[in-house]
Short mmCIF file of C-alpha atoms in Angstrom, two decimals:
data_model
loop_
_atom_site.label_atom_id
_atom_site.label_comp_id
_atom_site.label_asym_id
_atom_site.label_seq_id
_atom_site.Cartn_x
_atom_site.Cartn_y
_atom_site.Cartn_z
CA UNK X 1496 -37.91 25.97 -76.68
CA UNK X 1497 -36.12 26.95 -79.29
CA UNK X 1498 -33.00 28.59 -78.99
CA UNK X 1499 -30.94 30.49 -81.66
CA UNK X 1500 -27.19 31.13 -81.85
CA UNK X 1501 -24.97 33.86 -83.70
CA UNK X 1502 -21.88 34.18 -84.90
CA UNK X 1503 -19.84 35.90 -82.47
CA UNK X 1504 -18.74 38.92 -84.04
CA UNK X 1505 -22.17 40.28 -84.52
CA UNK X 1506 -23.71 39.25 -81.57
CA UNK X 1507 -25.34 42.53 -80.19
CA UNK X 1508 -28.83 42.95 -78.04
CA UNK X 1509 -30.79 45.40 -76.22
CA UNK X 1510 -29.82 43.59 -73.18
CA UNK X 1511 -25.88 44.80 -73.94
CA UNK X 1512 -26.89 48.64 -74.52
CA UNK X 1513 -29.02 48.36 -71.00
CA UNK X 1514 -26.08 46.84 -69.35
CA UNK X 1515 -23.73 49.58 -70.51
CA UNK X 1516 -26.18 52.17 -69.85
CA UNK X 1517 -26.74 50.81 -65.99
CA UNK X 1518 -22.76 51.14 -65.71
CA UNK X 1519 -23.52 54.95 -66.09
CA UNK X 1520 -23.09 57.51 -63.07
CA UNK X 1521 -26.22 58.84 -61.81
CA UNK X 1522 -25.37 61.65 -59.69
CA UNK X 1523 -26.50 64.58 -57.98
CA UNK X 1524 -26.27 67.70 -59.44
CA UNK X 1525 -23.27 69.38 -57.73
CA UNK X 1526 -23.09 72.68 -60.00
CA UNK X 1527 -19.84 71.47 -60.76
CA UNK X 1528 -18.27 69.63 -64.01
CA UNK X 1529 -16.77 66.42 -61.87
CA UNK X 1530 -18.88 63.09 -62.45
CA UNK X 1531 -19.84 61.97 -59.07
CA UNK X 1532 -20.25 58.91 -57.96
CA UNK X 1533 -23.37 56.61 -57.98
CA UNK X 1534 -25.76 56.99 -54.87
CA UNK X 1535 -26.06 54.82 -52.39
CA UNK X 1536 -29.23 52.98 -51.12
CA UNK X 1537 -29.44 55.11 -48.09
CA UNK X 1538 -29.06 58.45 -50.05
CA UNK X 1539 -32.18 61.05 -50.31
CA UNK X 1540 -33.89 60.81 -53.70
CA UNK X 1541 -32.68 62.53 -56.71
CA UNK X 1542 -35.35 64.96 -57.23
CA UNK X 1543 -34.12 65.98 -60.72
CA UNK X 1544 -34.81 62.74 -62.20
CA UNK X 1545 -38.85 62.66 -62.89
CA UNK X 1546 -39.23 58.84 -62.41
CA UNK X 1547 -36.99 59.12 -59.18
CA UNK X 1548 -34.44 56.03 -58.40
CA UNK X 1549 -34.67 52.82 -58.04
CA UNK X 1550 -35.05 51.28 -54.75
CA UNK X 1551 -36.09 47.75 -54.89
CA UNK X 1552 -37.88 45.31 -57.69
CA UNK X 1553 -41.18 43.20 -56.28
CA UNK X 1554 -41.99 39.65 -57.69
CA UNK X 1555 -39.67 40.35 -60.24
CA UNK X 1556 -41.30 42.48 -62.06
CA UNK X 1557 -42.23 45.78 -60.53
CA UNK X 1558 -39.74 48.54 -59.87
CA UNK X 1559 -40.02 50.78 -57.08
CA UNK X 1560 -38.43 54.22 -57.52
CA UNK X 1561 -38.28 57.04 -54.81
CA UNK X 1562 -39.20 60.70 -55.68
CA UNK X 1563 -39.10 63.63 -53.84
CA UNK X 1564 -42.83 63.52 -53.42
CA UNK X 1565 -43.95 59.94 -53.04
CA UNK X 1566 -42.98 56.72 -55.12
CA UNK X 1567 -43.50 54.94 -58.16
CA UNK X 1568 -43.92 51.76 -59.53
CA UNK X 1569 -42.75 50.45 -63.16
CA UNK X 1570 -43.70 47.72 -64.94
CA UNK X 1571 -40.62 46.32 -65.94
CA UNK X 1572 -41.96 44.38 -68.98
CA UNK X 1573 -44.32 46.59 -70.33
CA UNK X 1574 -41.53 49.98 -69.96
CA UNK X 1575 -38.82 47.95 -71.51
CA UNK X 1576 -41.50 46.94 -74.26
CA UNK X 1577 -41.92 50.76 -75.15
CA UNK X 1578 -38.24 51.43 -75.04
CA UNK X 1579 -37.03 48.83 -77.76
CA UNK X 1580 -40.48 49.86 -79.94
CA UNK X 1581 -39.40 53.41 -80.07
CA UNK X 1582 -35.78 52.57 -80.65
CA UNK X 1583 -36.97 49.94 -83.81
CA UNK X 1584 -39.21 52.83 -85.18
CA UNK X 1585 -36.28 55.36 -85.01
CA UNK X 1586 -33.68 53.41 -86.74
CA UNK X 1587 -36.44 52.27 -89.33
CA UNK X 1588 -37.46 55.63 -90.03
CA UNK X 1589 -33.62 56.59 -90.75
CA UNK X 1590 -32.98 53.34 -92.45
CA UNK X 1591 -30.39 52.43 -89.84
CA UNK X 1592 -32.02 49.59 -88.04
CA UNK X 1593 -29.23 46.86 -88.41
CA UNK X 1594 -29.64 42.76 -88.89
CA UNK X 1595 -27.67 40.23 -87.33
CA UNK X 1596 -26.98 36.47 -89.46
CA UNK X 1597 -28.16 33.47 -87.34
CA UNK X 1598 -25.00 30.75 -87.68
CA UNK X 1599 -27.62 28.39 -87.79
CA UNK X 1600 -31.05 29.55 -89.84
CA UNK X 1601 -33.65 28.25 -88.09
CA UNK X 1602 -36.27 26.47 -89.45
CA UNK X 1603 -40.24 27.25 -88.37
CA UNK X 1604 -43.36 25.02 -89.04
CA UNK X 1605 -45.87 27.23 -90.19
CA UNK X 1606 -48.20 25.33 -92.13
CA UNK X 1607 -48.96 25.56 -95.65
CA UNK X 1608 -51.40 28.60 -95.74
CA UNK X 1609 -49.02 30.60 -93.01
CA UNK X 1610 -46.05 29.91 -94.96
CA UNK X 1611 -47.42 31.20 -98.09
CA UNK X 1612 -48.82 34.00 -96.52
CA UNK X 1613 -45.60 35.47 -94.62
CA UNK X 1614 -43.56 34.95 -97.65
CA UNK X 1615 -45.74 37.20 -99.72
CA UNK X 1616 -44.30 39.55 -97.93
CA UNK X 1617 -40.69 38.71 -97.80
CA UNK X 1618 -39.81 41.92 -98.96
CA UNK X 1619 -41.33 44.13 -96.56
CA UNK X 1620 -40.11 41.94 -93.82
CA UNK X 1621 -36.58 42.40 -94.63
CA UNK X 1622 -37.43 46.20 -94.61
CA UNK X 1623 -38.12 44.86 -90.38
CA UNK X 1624 -34.34 43.18 -90.17
CA UNK X 1625 -36.36 39.78 -90.82
CA UNK X 1626 -35.07 37.64 -93.72
CA UNK X 1627 -36.72 34.52 -94.35
CA UNK X 1628 -36.85 31.79 -96.76
CA UNK X 1629 -38.94 28.93 -97.95
CA UNK X 1630 -38.18 25.84 -96.92
CA UNK X 1631 -40.61 23.09 -98.66
CA UNK X 1632 -44.48 23.58 -98.68
CA UNK X 1633 -44.80 24.24 -94.94
CA UNK X 1634 -41.60 25.58 -93.58
CA UNK X 1635 -39.22 28.66 -93.91
CA UNK X 1636 -35.63 29.31 -92.61
CA UNK X 1637 -35.33 32.28 -90.82
CA UNK X 1638 -31.80 33.50 -91.75
CA UNK X 1639 -31.23 37.28 -90.27
CA UNK X 1640 -33.23 39.32 -87.30
CA UNK X 1641 -32.85 42.57 -85.94
CA UNK X 1642 -29.76 42.92 -83.79
CA UNK X 1643 -32.02 44.70 -81.04
CA UNK X 1644 -32.68 40.90 -79.84
CA UNK X 1645 -31.48 39.12 -77.21
CA UNK X 1646 -32.81 35.47 -76.34
CA UNK X 1647 -36.10 35.28 -78.30
CA UNK X 1648 -38.81 32.47 -79.04
CA UNK X 1649 -38.14 33.09 -82.72
CA UNK X 1650 -40.47 30.52 -83.85
CA UNK X 1651 -43.15 32.21 -81.58
CA UNK X 1652 -42.38 35.56 -83.14
CA UNK X 1653 -42.43 34.41 -86.34
CA UNK X 1654 -45.77 32.92 -86.02
CA UNK X 1655 -47.36 36.03 -84.61
CA UNK X 1656 -46.17 38.63 -87.37
CA UNK X 1657 -47.56 35.42 -89.85
CA UNK X 1658 -50.91 35.59 -88.18
CA UNK X 1659 -50.87 39.55 -88.50
CA UNK X 1660 -49.87 39.25 -91.70
CA UNK X 1661 -53.02 36.99 -92.91
CA UNK X 1662 -55.16 39.22 -90.47
CA UNK X 1663 -54.36 42.12 -92.40
CA UNK X 1664 -53.39 40.65 -95.58
CA UNK X 1665 -55.83 43.72 -97.22
CA UNK X 1666 -52.83 45.97 -96.49
CA UNK X 1667 -50.87 47.19 -99.45
CA UNK X 1668 -47.32 46.53 -97.40
CA UNK X 1669 -46.55 45.71 -94.26
CA UNK X 1670 -45.47 48.90 -93.35
CA UNK X 1671 -48.88 50.66 -93.34
CA UNK X 1672 -48.84 48.47 -90.01
CA UNK X 1673 -45.69 49.30 -88.89
CA UNK X 1674 -46.64 49.98 -85.38
CA UNK X 1675 -48.47 46.63 -85.18
CA UNK X 1676 -45.49 44.55 -86.51
CA UNK X 1677 -43.06 46.39 -84.40
CA UNK X 1678 -44.98 46.44 -81.29
CA UNK X 1679 -44.99 42.02 -81.75
CA UNK X 1680 -41.55 42.26 -82.20
CA UNK X 1681 -40.61 44.69 -79.30
CA UNK X 1682 -43.41 42.53 -77.12
CA UNK X 1683 -41.05 39.21 -78.00
CA UNK X 1684 -37.57 40.56 -77.36
CA UNK X 1685 -38.30 42.96 -74.49
CA UNK X 1686 -37.25 42.43 -70.71
CA UNK X 1687 -40.06 39.61 -69.31
CA UNK X 1688 -41.72 39.83 -65.71
CA UNK X 1689 -40.04 37.39 -63.61
CA UNK X 1690 -36.47 38.38 -64.87
CA UNK X 1691 -34.22 39.82 -61.47
CA UNK X 1692 -32.58 42.97 -62.25
CA UNK X 1693 -30.09 44.82 -59.81
CA UNK X 1694 -30.57 48.68 -58.93
CA UNK X 1695 -28.42 50.00 -61.74
CA UNK X 1696 -30.14 48.06 -64.45
CA UNK X 1697 -33.16 49.20 -62.74
CA UNK X 1698 -32.36 53.00 -62.92
CA UNK X 1699 -31.35 52.97 -66.37
CA UNK X 1700 -34.61 51.81 -67.32
CA UNK X 1701 -36.06 54.66 -65.74
CA UNK X 1702 -33.69 56.99 -67.10
CA UNK X 1703 -34.12 55.82 -70.70
CA UNK X 1704 -37.99 56.06 -70.12
CA UNK X 1705 -37.50 59.71 -69.27
CA UNK X 1706 -36.31 60.50 -72.74
CA UNK X 1707 -38.19 57.82 -74.65
CA UNK X 1708 -41.73 59.30 -76.09
CA UNK X 1709 -44.91 57.89 -75.24
CA UNK X 1710 -43.14 56.21 -72.23
CA UNK X 1711 -46.38 56.15 -70.05
CA UNK X 1712 -47.70 53.52 -71.98
CA UNK X 1713 -46.96 49.77 -73.26
CA UNK X 1714 -47.48 48.85 -77.27
CA UNK X 1715 -50.77 47.58 -76.40
CA UNK X 1716 -52.12 50.81 -74.56
CA UNK X 1717 -51.44 49.23 -70.55
CA UNK X 1718 -49.66 51.90 -68.58
CA UNK X 1719 -46.25 51.59 -67.98
CA UNK X 1720 -45.88 52.92 -64.10
CA UNK X 1721 -48.20 54.84 -61.87
CA UNK X 1722 -46.95 57.10 -58.93
CA UNK X 1723 -48.09 57.53 -55.39
CA UNK X 1724 -47.85 60.62 -53.15
CA UNK X 1725 -46.74 60.72 -49.77
CA UNK X 1726 -50.23 62.27 -49.25
CA UNK X 1727 -51.64 59.25 -50.61
CA UNK X 1728 -49.89 57.15 -47.72
CA UNK X 1729 -50.58 59.48 -45.19
CA UNK X 1730 -54.66 59.20 -45.71
CA UNK X 1731 -54.11 55.77 -45.43
CA UNK X 1732 -52.52 55.43 -42.32
CA UNK X 1733 -54.92 58.36 -41.00
CA UNK X 1734 -51.97 60.61 -40.53
CA UNK X 1735 -53.79 63.69 -41.85
#
């Protein structure tokens, strides 16, 4: 698996932001201005949060949160994918999408056709925070990537983008396919299924989802979460 290294002064990732967000206190409202400590696992659900409070993770993939009227199951990869996409769209729109230089530029083998295709859109890719150069007839060098990335398989990402460009070769610029390209980037750089999360990290994702547009669907149109009411459980167990 390809690995990329970054110069230490510039190393940042969306994971870092997630970790910082997870350190915040998710306190119950008390009417006062003093911050409260994070609730313990046996505390009642936070009713002011639409997506509730995280209780556990199942299969390293699904976040279970409790609400006042039931519980919610969140697909962590699908949800985080949407968070990354919307953040990148916002940064791209206001021209603040930062790049980070790779300590050692990564060589990607694409083949002559895809190599030529992606190099033709080199200027457009710079707007997405991706800096590439030609390296022979069948290879490119990746010098910079958006600093929203954490650990990433750069080769897979670049190959997917090159294939997307080839598929939509009639477009004047990649910006006309902005969401497609950004969605591809977000998919590769978001939290993967199978990654263990602690309670604070799960709650950080829930709080960000509540503040993010279109958080109910991932970039590919799949649902990010589903809700079950207590009444649903009562029917299953014939309590009504």
